[in-house]
CSV table of C-alpha atoms in Angstrom, one decimal:
chain,number,residue,atom,x,y,z
A,1,UNK,CA,155.5,93.6,166.3
A,2,UNK,CA,157.2,95.5,163.5
A,3,UNK,CA,154.7,94.0,161.0
A,4,UNK,CA,151.8,94.8,163.3
A,5,UNK,CA,152.9,98.4,163.7
A,6,UNK,CA,153.4,98.8,160.0
A,7,UNK,CA,150.0,97.2,159.2
A,8,UNK,CA,148.0,99.3,161.8
A,9,UNK,CA,149.7,102.5,160.7
A,10,UNK,CA,148.8,101.9,157.0
A,11,UNK,CA,145.2,100.8,157.9
A,12,UNK,CA,144.6,103.8,160.1
A,13,UNK,CA,145.8,106.2,157.3
A,14,UNK,CA,143.8,104.3,154.7
A,15,UNK,CA,140.5,104.3,156.7
A,16,UNK,CA,140.8,108.1,157.5
A,17,UNK,CA,139.9,108.8,153.9
A,18,UNK,CA,138.6,105.5,152.7
A,19,UNK,CA,135.4,105.4,154.7
A,20,UNK,CA,134.3,109.0,154.0
A,21,UNK,CA,135.0,108.5,150.3
A,22,UNK,CA,133.1,105.2,150.4
A,23,UNK,CA,130.1,107.0,152.0
A,24,UNK,CA,130.3,109.7,149.4
A,25,UNK,CA,130.5,107.2,146.6
A,26,UNK,CA,127.5,105.4,148.1
A,27,UNK,CA,125.4,108.6,148.2
A,28,UNK,CA,126.5,110.1,144.8
A,29,UNK,CA,126.4,108.3,141.5
A,30,UNK,CA,128.5,111.0,139.9
A,31,UNK,CA,131.2,110.8,142.4
A,32,UNK,CA,131.1,107.0,142.2
A,33,UNK,CA,131.8,107.2,138.5
A,34,UNK,CA,134.6,109.6,139.0
A,35,UNK,CA,136.4,107.7,141.8
A,36,UNK,CA,136.0,104.2,140.3
A,37,UNK,CA,138.9,104.6,137.7
A,38,UNK,CA,141.2,105.7,140.5
A,39,UNK,CA,140.3,102.6,142.6
A,40,UNK,CA,140.9,100.4,139.6
A,41,UNK,CA,144.3,102.0,139.1
A,42,UNK,CA,145.2,101.6,142.8
A,43,UNK,CA,144.2,97.9,142.9
A,44,UNK,CA,145.4,96.7,139.6
A,45,UNK,CA,148.6,98.7,138.9
A,46,UNK,CA,151.3,96.2,139.9
A,47,UNK,CA,153.1,97.2,143.1
A,48,UNK,CA,156.4,96.7,141.5
A,49,UNK,CA,155.7,99.6,139.1
A,50,UNK,CA,155.2,102.3,141.7
A,51,UNK,CA,157.7,101.0,144.3
A,52,UNK,CA,160.6,102.6,142.3
A,53,UNK,CA,159.1,106.1,142.1
A,54,UNK,CA,158.0,105.9,145.8
A,55,UNK,CA,161.6,105.1,146.9
A,56,UNK,CA,162.9,107.9,144.8
A,57,UNK,CA,160.7,110.4,146.6
A,58,UNK,CA,160.4,109.0,150.1
A,59,UNK,CA,163.6,106.9,150.1
A,60,UNK,CA,163.8,103.2,151.0
A,61,UNK,CA,162.3,102.4,154.4
A,62,UNK,CA,159.1,102.2,156.4
A,63,UNK,CA,157.6,105.4,155.1
A,64,UNK,CA,157.6,104.2,151.5
A,65,UNK,CA,156.3,100.8,152.7
A,66,UNK,CA,153.4,102.4,154.5
A,67,UNK,CA,152.5,104.5,151.5
A,68,UNK,CA,152.6,101.5,149.1
A,69,UNK,CA,150.4,99.6,151.5
A,70,UNK,CA,147.9,102.4,151.8
A,71,UNK,CA,147.6,102.6,148.0
A,72,UNK,CA,146.8,98.9,147.8
A,73,UNK,CA,144.7,98.5,151.0
A,74,UNK,CA,142.3,101.5,150.7
A,75,UNK,CA,140.2,100.6,147.7
A,76,UNK,CA,138.4,97.6,149.2
A,77,UNK,CA,137.1,99.8,152.1
A,78,UNK,CA,135.9,102.4,149.7
A,79,UNK,CA,134.1,100.0,147.4
A,80,UNK,CA,132.6,97.9,150.1
A,81,UNK,CA,131.4,100.9,152.1
A,82,UNK,CA,129.8,102.4,149.0
A,83,UNK,CA,128.1,99.0,148.4
A,84,UNK,CA,126.8,99.0,152.0
A,85,UNK,CA,125.3,102.5,151.7
A,86,UNK,CA,123.7,101.6,148.4
A,87,UNK,CA,122.3,98.4,149.8
A,88,UNK,CA,120.1,100.1,152.4
A,89,UNK,CA,116.4,99.8,151.2
A,90,UNK,CA,115.1,102.9,149.6
A,91,UNK,CA,111.8,102.5,151.5
A,92,UNK,CA,113.7,103.0,154.8
A,93,UNK,CA,115.5,106.1,153.5
A,94,UNK,CA,112.2,107.5,152.2
A,95,UNK,CA,110.5,106.9,155.5
A,96,UNK,CA,113.2,108.8,157.3
A,97,UNK,CA,112.9,111.7,154.8
A,98,UNK,CA,109.1,111.8,155.3
A,99,UNK,CA,109.6,112.2,159.0
A,100,UNK,CA,111.7,115.4,158.4
A,101,UNK,CA,115.2,114.0,158.7
A,102,UNK,CA,118.0,116.0,157.2
A,103,UNK,CA,120.6,114.4,154.9
A,104,UNK,CA,123.1,114.4,157.8
A,105,UNK,CA,120.5,112.8,160.2
A,106,UNK,CA,119.6,110.2,157.6
A,107,UNK,CA,123.3,109.3,157.2
A,108,UNK,CA,124.1,109.1,160.9
A,109,UNK,CA,120.8,107.5,162.1
A,110,UNK,CA,119.8,105.4,159.2
A,111,UNK,CA,122.3,104.7,156.5
A,112,UNK,CA,125.5,104.0,158.5
A,113,UNK,CA,123.8,102.0,161.3
A,114,UNK,CA,122.0,99.8,158.7
A,115,UNK,CA,125.2,99.4,156.6
A,116,UNK,CA,127.4,98.8,159.7
A,117,UNK,CA,128.0,95.1,159.0
A,118,UNK,CA,129.1,95.8,155.4
A,119,UNK,CA,131.3,98.7,156.4
A,120,UNK,CA,133.1,96.6,159.1
A,121,UNK,CA,133.7,94.0,156.4
A,122,UNK,CA,135.3,96.7,154.3
A,123,UNK,CA,137.6,97.5,157.3
A,124,UNK,CA,138.3,93.8,157.6
A,125,UNK,CA,139.3,93.6,153.9
A,126,UNK,CA,141.6,96.6,154.2
A,127,UNK,CA,143.4,94.9,157.1
A,128,UNK,CA,143.7,91.7,155.0
A,129,UNK,CA,145.1,93.6,152.0
A,130,UNK,CA,147.6,95.5,154.2
A,131,UNK,CA,148.9,92.2,155.7
A,132,UNK,CA,149.1,90.7,152.2
A,133,UNK,CA,151.5,93.5,151.3
A,134,UNK,CA,154.0,92.7,154.0
A,135,UNK,CA,156.3,90.5,151.9
A,136,UNK,CA,156.3,92.9,148.9
A,137,UNK,CA,157.0,95.8,151.2
A,138,UNK,CA,160.1,94.0,152.4
A,139,UNK,CA,161.6,94.6,148.9
A,140,UNK,CA,161.9,98.3,149.9
A,141,UNK,CA,163.3,97.5,153.4
A,142,UNK,CA,160.0,97.4,155.3
A,143,UNK,CA,160.6,96.0,158.8
A,144,UNK,CA,158.9,92.8,160.0
A,145,UNK,CA,158.1,89.3,158.9
A,146,UNK,CA,158.4,90.1,155.2
A,147,UNK,CA,162.2,90.2,155.5
A,148,UNK,CA,162.2,86.7,157.1
A,149,UNK,CA,160.0,85.3,154.3
A,150,UNK,CA,162.2,86.8,151.6
A,151,UNK,CA,165.5,85.6,153.2
A,152,UNK,CA,164.1,82.1,153.7
A,153,UNK,CA,162.9,81.8,150.2
A,154,UNK,CA,166.2,83.0,148.7
A,155,UNK,CA,167.7,79.8,150.2
A,156,UNK,CA,164.5,77.8,149.4
A,157,UNK,CA,163.9,77.2,153.1
A,158,UNK,CA,160.2,76.5,152.9
A,159,UNK,CA,159.9,75.7,156.6
A,160,UNK,CA,161.2,79.0,157.9
A,161,UNK,CA,159.1,80.9,155.3
A,162,UNK,CA,156.0,79.0,156.3
A,163,UNK,CA,156.6,79.7,160.0
A,164,UNK,CA,156.9,83.4,159.3
A,165,UNK,CA,153.8,83.3,157.0
A,166,UNK,CA,151.9,81.5,159.7
A,167,UNK,CA,152.7,84.4,162.1
A,168,UNK,CA,151.1,86.8,159.6
A,169,UNK,CA,148.1,84.5,159.4
A,170,UNK,CA,147.7,84.4,163.2
A,171,UNK,CA,147.7,88.2,163.3
A,172,UNK,CA,145.2,88.3,160.5
A,173,UNK,CA,142.9,85.9,162.4
A,174,UNK,CA,143.1,88.0,165.6
A,175,UNK,CA,142.4,91.3,163.8
A,176,UNK,CA,139.6,89.7,161.7
A,177,UNK,CA,137.9,88.4,164.9
A,178,UNK,CA,138.1,91.9,166.5
A,179,UNK,CA,136.6,93.7,163.5
A,180,UNK,CA,134.0,91.0,162.9
A,181,UNK,CA,132.9,90.9,166.5
A,182,UNK,CA,132.5,94.7,166.5
A,183,UNK,CA,129.7,94.5,163.9
A,184,UNK,CA,127.6,92.2,166.1
A,185,UNK,CA,128.5,93.6,169.5
A,186,UNK,CA,125.3,95.5,169.9
A,187,UNK,CA,123.1,92.5,169.1
A,188,UNK,CA,125.1,90.3,171.5
A,189,UNK,CA,124.8,92.9,174.2
A,190,UNK,CA,121.0,93.0,173.8
A,191,UNK,CA,120.9,89.2,174.0
A,192,UNK,CA,122.8,89.3,177.3
A,193,UNK,CA,119.8,90.9,179.0
A,194,UNK,CA,121.8,94.0,179.9
A,195,UNK,CA,124.3,92.4,182.2
A,196,UNK,CA,127.2,92.9,179.9
A,197,UNK,CA,126.3,96.6,179.3
A,198,UNK,CA,126.4,97.2,183.1
A,199,UNK,CA,129.9,95.9,183.5
A,200,UNK,CA,131.4,96.9,180.1
A,201,UNK,CA,132.6,100.4,181.0
A,202,UNK,CA,134.1,99.4,184.4
A,203,UNK,CA,135.9,96.5,182.7
A,204,UNK,CA,137.3,98.8,180.0
A,205,UNK,CA,138.4,101.3,182.6
A,206,UNK,CA,140.2,98.6,184.6
A,207,UNK,CA,141.8,97.3,181.5
A,208,UNK,CA,143.1,100.7,180.6
A,209,UNK,CA,144.6,101.2,184.1
A,210,UNK,CA,146.2,97.7,183.8
A,211,UNK,CA,147.7,98.6,180.4
A,212,UNK,CA,149.2,101.8,181.8
A,213,UNK,CA,150.7,100.0,184.8
A,214,UNK,CA,152.2,97.3,182.6
A,215,UNK,CA,153.7,99.8,180.2
A,216,UNK,CA,155.3,101.7,183.1
A,217,UNK,CA,156.8,98.5,184.5
A,218,UNK,CA,158.2,97.4,181.2
A,219,UNK,CA,159.9,100.8,180.7
A,220,UNK,CA,161.2,100.9,184.3
A,221,UNK,CA,162.3,97.3,185.2
A,222,UNK,CA,164.4,95.0,183.1
A,223,UNK,CA,162.7,91.8,184.3
A,224,UNK,CA,159.3,93.2,182.9
A,225,UNK,CA,160.8,94.0,179.5
A,226,UNK,CA,162.8,90.8,178.9
A,227,UNK,CA,161.4,88.4,176.2
A,228,UNK,CA,160.9,84.9,177.7
A,229,UNK,CA,162.9,83.1,175.0
A,230,UNK,CA,162.9,82.0,171.4
A,231,UNK,CA,160.8,78.8,172.1
A,232,UNK,CA,160.8,75.6,170.0
A,233,UNK,CA,157.3,75.7,168.5
A,234,UNK,CA,158.5,77.6,165.4
A,235,UNK,CA,161.2,75.0,164.8
A,236,UNK,CA,158.7,72.2,165.0
A,237,UNK,CA,156.4,74.0,162.6
A,238,UNK,CA,159.2,74.6,160.1
A,239,UNK,CA,160.3,71.0,160.2
A,240,UNK,CA,156.7,69.8,159.7
A,241,UNK,CA,156.3,72.1,156.7
A,242,UNK,CA,159.4,70.8,155.1
A,243,UNK,CA,158.3,67.2,155.6
A,244,UNK,CA,154.8,67.8,154.1
A,245,UNK,CA,156.4,69.6,151.1
A,246,UNK,CA,158.8,66.7,150.5
A,247,UNK,CA,156.0,64.1,150.8
A,248,UNK,CA,153.7,66.0,148.4
A,249,UNK,CA,156.5,66.2,145.8
A,250,UNK,CA,157.1,62.5,146.1
A,251,UNK,CA,153.6,61.2,146.2
A,252,UNK,CA,151.2,63.7,144.5
A,253,UNK,CA,153.0,64.8,141.4
A,254,UNK,CA,151.2,62.3,139.1
A,255,UNK,CA,147.7,63.5,140.2
A,256,UNK,CA,148.6,67.2,140.1
A,257,UNK,CA,150.2,66.9,136.7
A,258,UNK,CA,147.1,65.2,135.3
A,259,UNK,CA,144.8,67.9,136.8
A,260,UNK,CA,147.1,70.7,135.4
A,261,UNK,CA,147.2,69.2,131.9
A,262,UNK,CA,143.4,68.8,131.9
A,263,UNK,CA,142.7,72.4,132.7
A,264,UNK,CA,145.5,73.7,130.6
A,265,UNK,CA,144.7,71.7,127.4
A,266,UNK,CA,141.0,71.6,127.8
A,267,UNK,CA,140.2,75.2,128.8
A,268,UNK,CA,143.2,77.6,128.9
A,269,UNK,CA,145.0,76.8,125.7
A,270,UNK,CA,141.9,76.9,123.4
A,271,UNK,CA,140.8,80.2,124.9
A,272,UNK,CA,144.2,81.7,124.7
A,273,UNK,CA,144.6,80.6,121.1
A,274,UNK,CA,141.3,82.2,120.2
A,275,UNK,CA,142.4,85.6,121.7
A,276,UNK,CA,146.0,85.7,120.4
A,277,UNK,CA,145.6,84.1,117.0
A,278,UNK,CA,142.5,86.1,115.9
A,279,UNK,CA,143.0,89.6,114.3
A,280,UNK,CA,143.3,92.3,116.9
A,281,UNK,CA,140.4,94.3,115.4
A,282,UNK,CA,138.1,91.3,115.6
A,283,UNK,CA,138.9,90.6,119.2
A,284,UNK,CA,138.5,94.3,120.0
A,285,UNK,CA,135.2,94.4,118.3
A,286,UNK,CA,134.0,91.4,120.2
A,287,UNK,CA,135.0,92.9,123.5
A,288,UNK,CA,133.3,96.2,122.6
A,289,UNK,CA,130.2,94.2,121.6
A,290,UNK,CA,130.2,92.3,124.9
A,291,UNK,CA,130.6,95.5,126.8
A,292,UNK,CA,127.7,97.1,125.0
A,293,UNK,CA,125.3,94.2,125.2
A,294,UNK,CA,126.0,93.4,128.8
A,295,UNK,CA,126.6,96.9,130.3
A,296,UNK,CA,124.9,99.3,127.8
A,297,UNK,CA,126.3,101.9,125.4
A,298,UNK,CA,128.4,103.7,128.0
A,299,UNK,CA,130.1,100.5,128.9
A,300,UNK,CA,130.7,99.8,125.2
A,301,UNK,CA,132.3,103.2,124.8
A,302,UNK,CA,134.6,102.6,127.8
A,303,UNK,CA,135.6,99.2,126.5
A,304,UNK,CA,136.4,100.7,123.1
A,305,UNK,CA,138.7,103.3,124.7
A,306,UNK,CA,140.4,100.6,126.7
A,307,UNK,CA,140.9,98.4,123.6
A,308,UNK,CA,142.4,101.4,121.7
A,309,UNK,CA,144.8,102.2,124.6
A,310,UNK,CA,145.8,98.5,124.8
A,311,UNK,CA,146.7,98.5,121.1
A,312,UNK,CA,148.7,101.7,121.7
A,313,UNK,CA,150.7,100.2,124.6
A,314,UNK,CA,152.3,97.8,122.1
A,315,UNK,CA,151.7,94.7,124.3
A,316,UNK,CA,148.5,93.5,122.7
A,317,UNK,CA,149.6,89.8,122.4
A,318,UNK,CA,150.8,89.7,126.0
A,319,UNK,CA,147.6,91.4,127.1
A,320,UNK,CA,145.4,88.8,125.4
A,321,UNK,CA,147.5,86.0,127.1
A,322,UNK,CA,147.0,87.6,130.4
A,323,UNK,CA,143.3,88.2,129.7
A,324,UNK,CA,142.8,84.4,129.0
A,325,UNK,CA,144.4,83.4,132.3
A,326,UNK,CA,142.5,86.1,134.2
A,327,UNK,CA,139.1,85.0,132.8
A,328,UNK,CA,139.8,81.4,133.6
A,329,UNK,CA,141.0,82.2,137.1
A,330,UNK,CA,138.0,84.5,137.7
A,331,UNK,CA,135.5,81.8,136.6
A,332,UNK,CA,137.1,79.4,139.1
A,333,UNK,CA,137.0,82.0,141.8
A,334,UNK,CA,133.3,82.7,141.3
A,335,UNK,CA,132.4,79.0,141.2
A,336,UNK,CA,134.1,78.5,144.5
A,337,UNK,CA,132.9,81.9,145.8
A,338,UNK,CA,129.3,81.2,145.2
A,339,UNK,CA,129.4,77.6,146.5
A,340,UNK,CA,131.2,78.3,149.7
A,341,UNK,CA,129.7,81.8,150.2
A,342,UNK,CA,126.1,80.5,150.1
A,343,UNK,CA,127.2,77.7,152.6
A,344,UNK,CA,128.8,80.3,154.9
A,345,UNK,CA,125.9,82.7,154.6
A,346,UNK,CA,123.3,80.1,155.6
A,347,UNK,CA,125.3,78.6,158.5
A,348,UNK,CA,127.1,80.4,161.3
A,349,UNK,CA,128.9,77.2,162.2
A,350,UNK,CA,130.3,76.8,158.7
A,351,UNK,CA,131.3,80.5,158.9
A,352,UNK,CA,133.3,80.0,162.1
A,353,UNK,CA,135.0,76.9,160.7
A,354,UNK,CA,135.9,78.2,157.2
A,355,UNK,CA,136.8,81.8,158.1
A,356,UNK,CA,140.3,81.0,159.6
A,357,UNK,CA,141.2,79.1,156.4
A,358,UNK,CA,140.0,82.1,154.3
A,359,UNK,CA,142.0,84.5,156.4
A,360,UNK,CA,145.1,82.2,155.9
A,361,UNK,CA,144.7,82.0,152.2
A,362,UNK,CA,144.3,85.8,151.9
A,363,UNK,CA,147.2,86.9,154.0
A,364,UNK,CA,149.7,84.1,153.7
A,365,UNK,CA,152.4,85.6,151.5
A,366,UNK,CA,152.1,84.1,148.0
A,367,UNK,CA,155.8,83.5,147.9
A,368,UNK,CA,155.4,81.0,150.7
A,369,UNK,CA,152.9,78.7,149.0
A,370,UNK,CA,154.3,79.2,145.5
A,371,UNK,CA,157.3,77.0,146.4
A,372,UNK,CA,155.2,73.9,147.0
A,373,UNK,CA,153.0,74.8,144.0
A,374,UNK,CA,156.1,75.0,141.8
A,375,UNK,CA,157.1,71.6,143.0
A,376,UNK,CA,153.7,70.1,142.3
A,377,UNK,CA,152.8,71.9,139.0
A,378,UNK,CA,156.0,73.2,137.6
A,379,UNK,CA,156.7,76.7,136.4
A,380,UNK,CA,153.6,77.0,134.2
A,381,UNK,CA,150.6,79.3,133.7
A,382,UNK,CA,148.5,76.9,135.7
A,383,UNK,CA,150.7,77.5,138.7
A,384,UNK,CA,150.0,81.2,138.4
A,385,UNK,CA,146.3,80.6,138.0
A,386,UNK,CA,146.2,78.4,141.2
A,387,UNK,CA,148.1,81.1,143.1
A,388,UNK,CA,145.6,83.8,141.9
A,389,UNK,CA,142.6,81.6,142.8
A,390,UNK,CA,144.0,81.0,146.3
A,391,UNK,CA,144.5,84.7,146.8
A,392,UNK,CA,141.2,86.0,145.3
A,393,UNK,CA,138.6,83.4,146.3
A,394,UNK,CA,138.5,84.4,150.1
A,395,UNK,CA,137.2,87.9,149.3
A,396,UNK,CA,134.6,86.5,146.9
A,397,UNK,CA,133.4,84.0,149.5
A,398,UNK,CA,133.2,86.6,152.2
A,399,UNK,CA,131.3,89.1,150.1
A,400,UNK,CA,128.9,86.5,148.8
A,401,UNK,CA,128.3,85.2,152.4
A,402,UNK,CA,127.6,88.7,153.6
A,403,UNK,CA,125.1,89.2,150.8
A,404,UNK,CA,123.2,86.0,151.5
A,405,UNK,CA,123.2,86.7,155.2
A,406,UNK,CA,121.7,90.2,154.5
A,407,UNK,CA,118.6,88.7,152.9
A,408,UNK,CA,115.7,89.3,155.4
A,409,UNK,CA,114.8,86.3,157.5
A,410,UNK,CA,111.1,87.1,157.0
A,411,UNK,CA,111.6,86.7,153.2
A,412,UNK,CA,113.2,83.3,153.7
A,413,UNK,CA,110.5,82.2,156.1
A,414,UNK,CA,107.8,83.3,153.7
A,415,UNK,CA,109.5,81.2,150.9
A,416,UNK,CA,109.7,78.2,153.3
A,417,UNK,CA,106.0,78.6,154.3
A,418,UNK,CA,105.1,78.6,150.6
A,419,UNK,CA,106.7,75.1,150.3
A,420,UNK,CA,110.1,76.0,148.7
A,421,UNK,CA,112.9,73.5,149.3
A,422,UNK,CA,116.5,74.5,150.2
A,423,UNK,CA,117.6,74.6,146.6
A,424,UNK,CA,114.7,76.7,145.5
A,425,UNK,CA,115.3,79.2,148.4
A,426,UNK,CA,118.9,79.5,147.4
A,427,UNK,CA,118.3,79.9,143.7
A,428,UNK,CA,115.0,81.8,143.7
A,429,UNK,CA,115.3,83.9,146.8
A,430,UNK,CA,118.7,84.4,148.3
A,431,UNK,CA,120.9,84.6,145.3
A,432,UNK,CA,118.6,86.9,143.3
A,433,UNK,CA,118.3,89.2,146.4
A,434,UNK,CA,122.1,89.1,146.9
A,435,UNK,CA,122.7,90.1,143.2
A,436,UNK,CA,124.5,93.3,144.2
A,437,UNK,CA,126.9,91.4,146.5
A,438,UNK,CA,127.5,88.8,143.7
A,439,UNK,CA,128.4,91.6,141.3
A,440,UNK,CA,130.8,93.1,143.9
A,441,UNK,CA,132.3,89.7,144.6
A,442,UNK,CA,132.9,89.2,140.8
A,443,UNK,CA,134.4,92.7,140.6
A,444,UNK,CA,136.7,92.2,143.5
A,445,UNK,CA,137.6,88.6,142.5
A,446,UNK,CA,138.7,89.9,139.1
A,447,UNK,CA,140.7,92.8,140.6
A,448,UNK,CA,142.5,90.5,143.1
A,449,UNK,CA,143.3,88.0,140.2
A,450,UNK,CA,144.8,90.9,138.2
A,451,UNK,CA,146.8,92.0,141.2
A,452,UNK,CA,148.5,88.6,141.2
A,453,UNK,CA,149.6,88.9,137.5
A,454,UNK,CA,153.1,90.0,138.5
A,455,UNK,CA,153.5,87.2,141.0
A,456,UNK,CA,152.4,84.9,138.2
A,457,UNK,CA,155.1,86.3,136.0
A,458,UNK,CA,157.6,85.1,138.5
A,459,UNK,CA,156.4,81.5,138.2
A,460,UNK,CA,156.2,81.0,134.5
A,461,UNK,CA,153.0,82.7,133.5
A,462,UNK,CA,154.9,85.1,131.2
A,463,UNK,CA,152.9,87.8,129.4
A,464,UNK,CA,152.3,91.1,131.2
A,465,UNK,CA,153.5,89.8,134.6
A,466,UNK,CA,156.9,88.9,133.2
A,467,UNK,CA,157.1,92.3,131.4
A,468,UNK,CA,156.5,94.1,134.7
A,469,UNK,CA,159.1,92.0,136.5
A,470,UNK,CA,161.7,92.5,133.8
A,471,UNK,CA,161.1,96.2,133.8
A,472,UNK,CA,161.5,96.4,137.6
A,473,UNK,CA,164.7,94.4,137.6
A,474,UNK,CA,166.3,95.9,134.4
A,475,UNK,CA,166.4,99.6,134.1
A,476,UNK,CA,166.5,99.6,130.3
A,477,UNK,CA,163.2,97.7,130.2
A,478,UNK,CA,161.4,100.0,132.7
A,479,UNK,CA,159.4,101.6,129.9
A,480,UNK,CA,158.0,98.3,128.7
A,481,UNK,CA,157.3,97.3,132.3
A,482,UNK,CA,155.3,100.5,132.8
A,483,UNK,CA,153.4,99.9,129.6
A,484,UNK,CA,152.6,96.4,130.8
A,485,UNK,CA,151.4,97.8,134.2
A,486,UNK,CA,149.2,100.2,132.3
A,487,UNK,CA,147.8,97.3,130.3
A,488,UNK,CA,146.9,95.5,133.5
A,489,UNK,CA,145.0,98.6,134.7
A,490,UNK,CA,143.2,98.9,131.4
A,491,UNK,CA,142.0,95.3,131.6
A,492,UNK,CA,140.8,96.0,135.2
A,493,UNK,CA,138.9,99.2,134.2
A,494,UNK,CA,137.3,97.5,131.2
A,495,UNK,CA,135.9,94.6,133.2
A,496,UNK,CA,135.0,96.8,136.1
A,497,UNK,CA,132.8,98.9,133.9
A,498,UNK,CA,131.1,95.9,132.3
A,499,UNK,CA,130.3,94.3,135.6
A,500,UNK,CA,129.1,97.5,137.3
A,501,UNK,CA,126.9,98.5,134.4
A,502,UNK,CA,125.4,95.0,134.2
A,503,UNK,CA,124.5,95.2,137.9
A,504,UNK,CA,122.8,98.6,137.4
A,505,UNK,CA,120.8,97.4,134.4
A,506,UNK,CA,119.7,94.3,136.3
A,507,UNK,CA,118.5,96.4,139.3
A,508,UNK,CA,116.7,98.7,136.9
């Protein structure tokens, strides 16, 4: 309940300004360009960097934890709301304007209703991001399950940590279902022939009265306020988690080591050597060239500025090592994101089956599943990449699925009537029409991977993540940690500009 109170408080504060800013960014290209660097900063600046200043100003405790959670959880709602507003067909807006609608009427009667599904997904992702911050917020004395996770992992008690992490996942699933159902409530009510609408308000009123009575009883009588007991389910779950971890260590290490070595030696090491062993000016020129070719001259200028600042931070080599791991992880995220996103977008049954797993992967504290990953893969860069993929791929899958699902059914039916098979419908109709969603999925996948850089530094990834951790734990290295955090932000800004500019040029 402490975790739920902290999460809902942070989400409420975040949404109070995130949704209006998202609407503004969706309506104004100028404001979108202005706010995007701040969103990149909020999502990619490692939490460890700004935890220390927050605690100096607001002291250690729930207040600092809520503020840190708001900083991390608000950007997804802003970005996804802006994407939803921009995805409304221009013909629909022009039709409303031709009928004499004011800008305010167009917003309330056309844009927001048609973008409702996407806006709700932004709220959903804000909740997921807030829950994912529970464990890190425990470092500054935030109440709730994060403390249980950290205490259990300090003694390598995987079972207890998994049990607490599972509780976070259950809360995420409940909140996800509530927000997701709200986006389809109107359609479901229409399908129920009006019977639900007739009883909805009386049921809500009766429920409100019941809640008031129960709250009164629990504050008046001891028997109504007593907890029924600790139960034994958590103990069984913890024991099972310990058993599975031990079995995996004993029986799967050969397979996992072979897979790790194949990816590391065949893909990661050559790419990293190319970036770190080449002259900095050559790598910088190549990045600027890619930015200019893919995103246009403005993207090239932004990339040049970011490259210059990266050189100025003094952590160029570490930045290139992090860049190599980030690119590999993002490629894996998008391969999985497109494959499963298309599957989910085309089948509601698959959506209902996969969504709980995606929620679990997104909100299960990374510290919980890092322990088994360390046992299976060792303290290597590959472990950090796997952890980043597990954390980032759910948002890429959900955004891709939403984009595929938003393709008009009439268009798909027309393609089917023209004789297209399933593969042709996916590759020639649904994916091209969901190009904006795919760009946003790539953008958010990259941002989420970068947000895991510090966690990767804790499990052997080194580079910028280790610099941030060292700066947070050792006062004399705080300057280098801050420079490393700035380098992570610059990488995020650089790739955000390239992907966004490429999307605009493709639409044009």
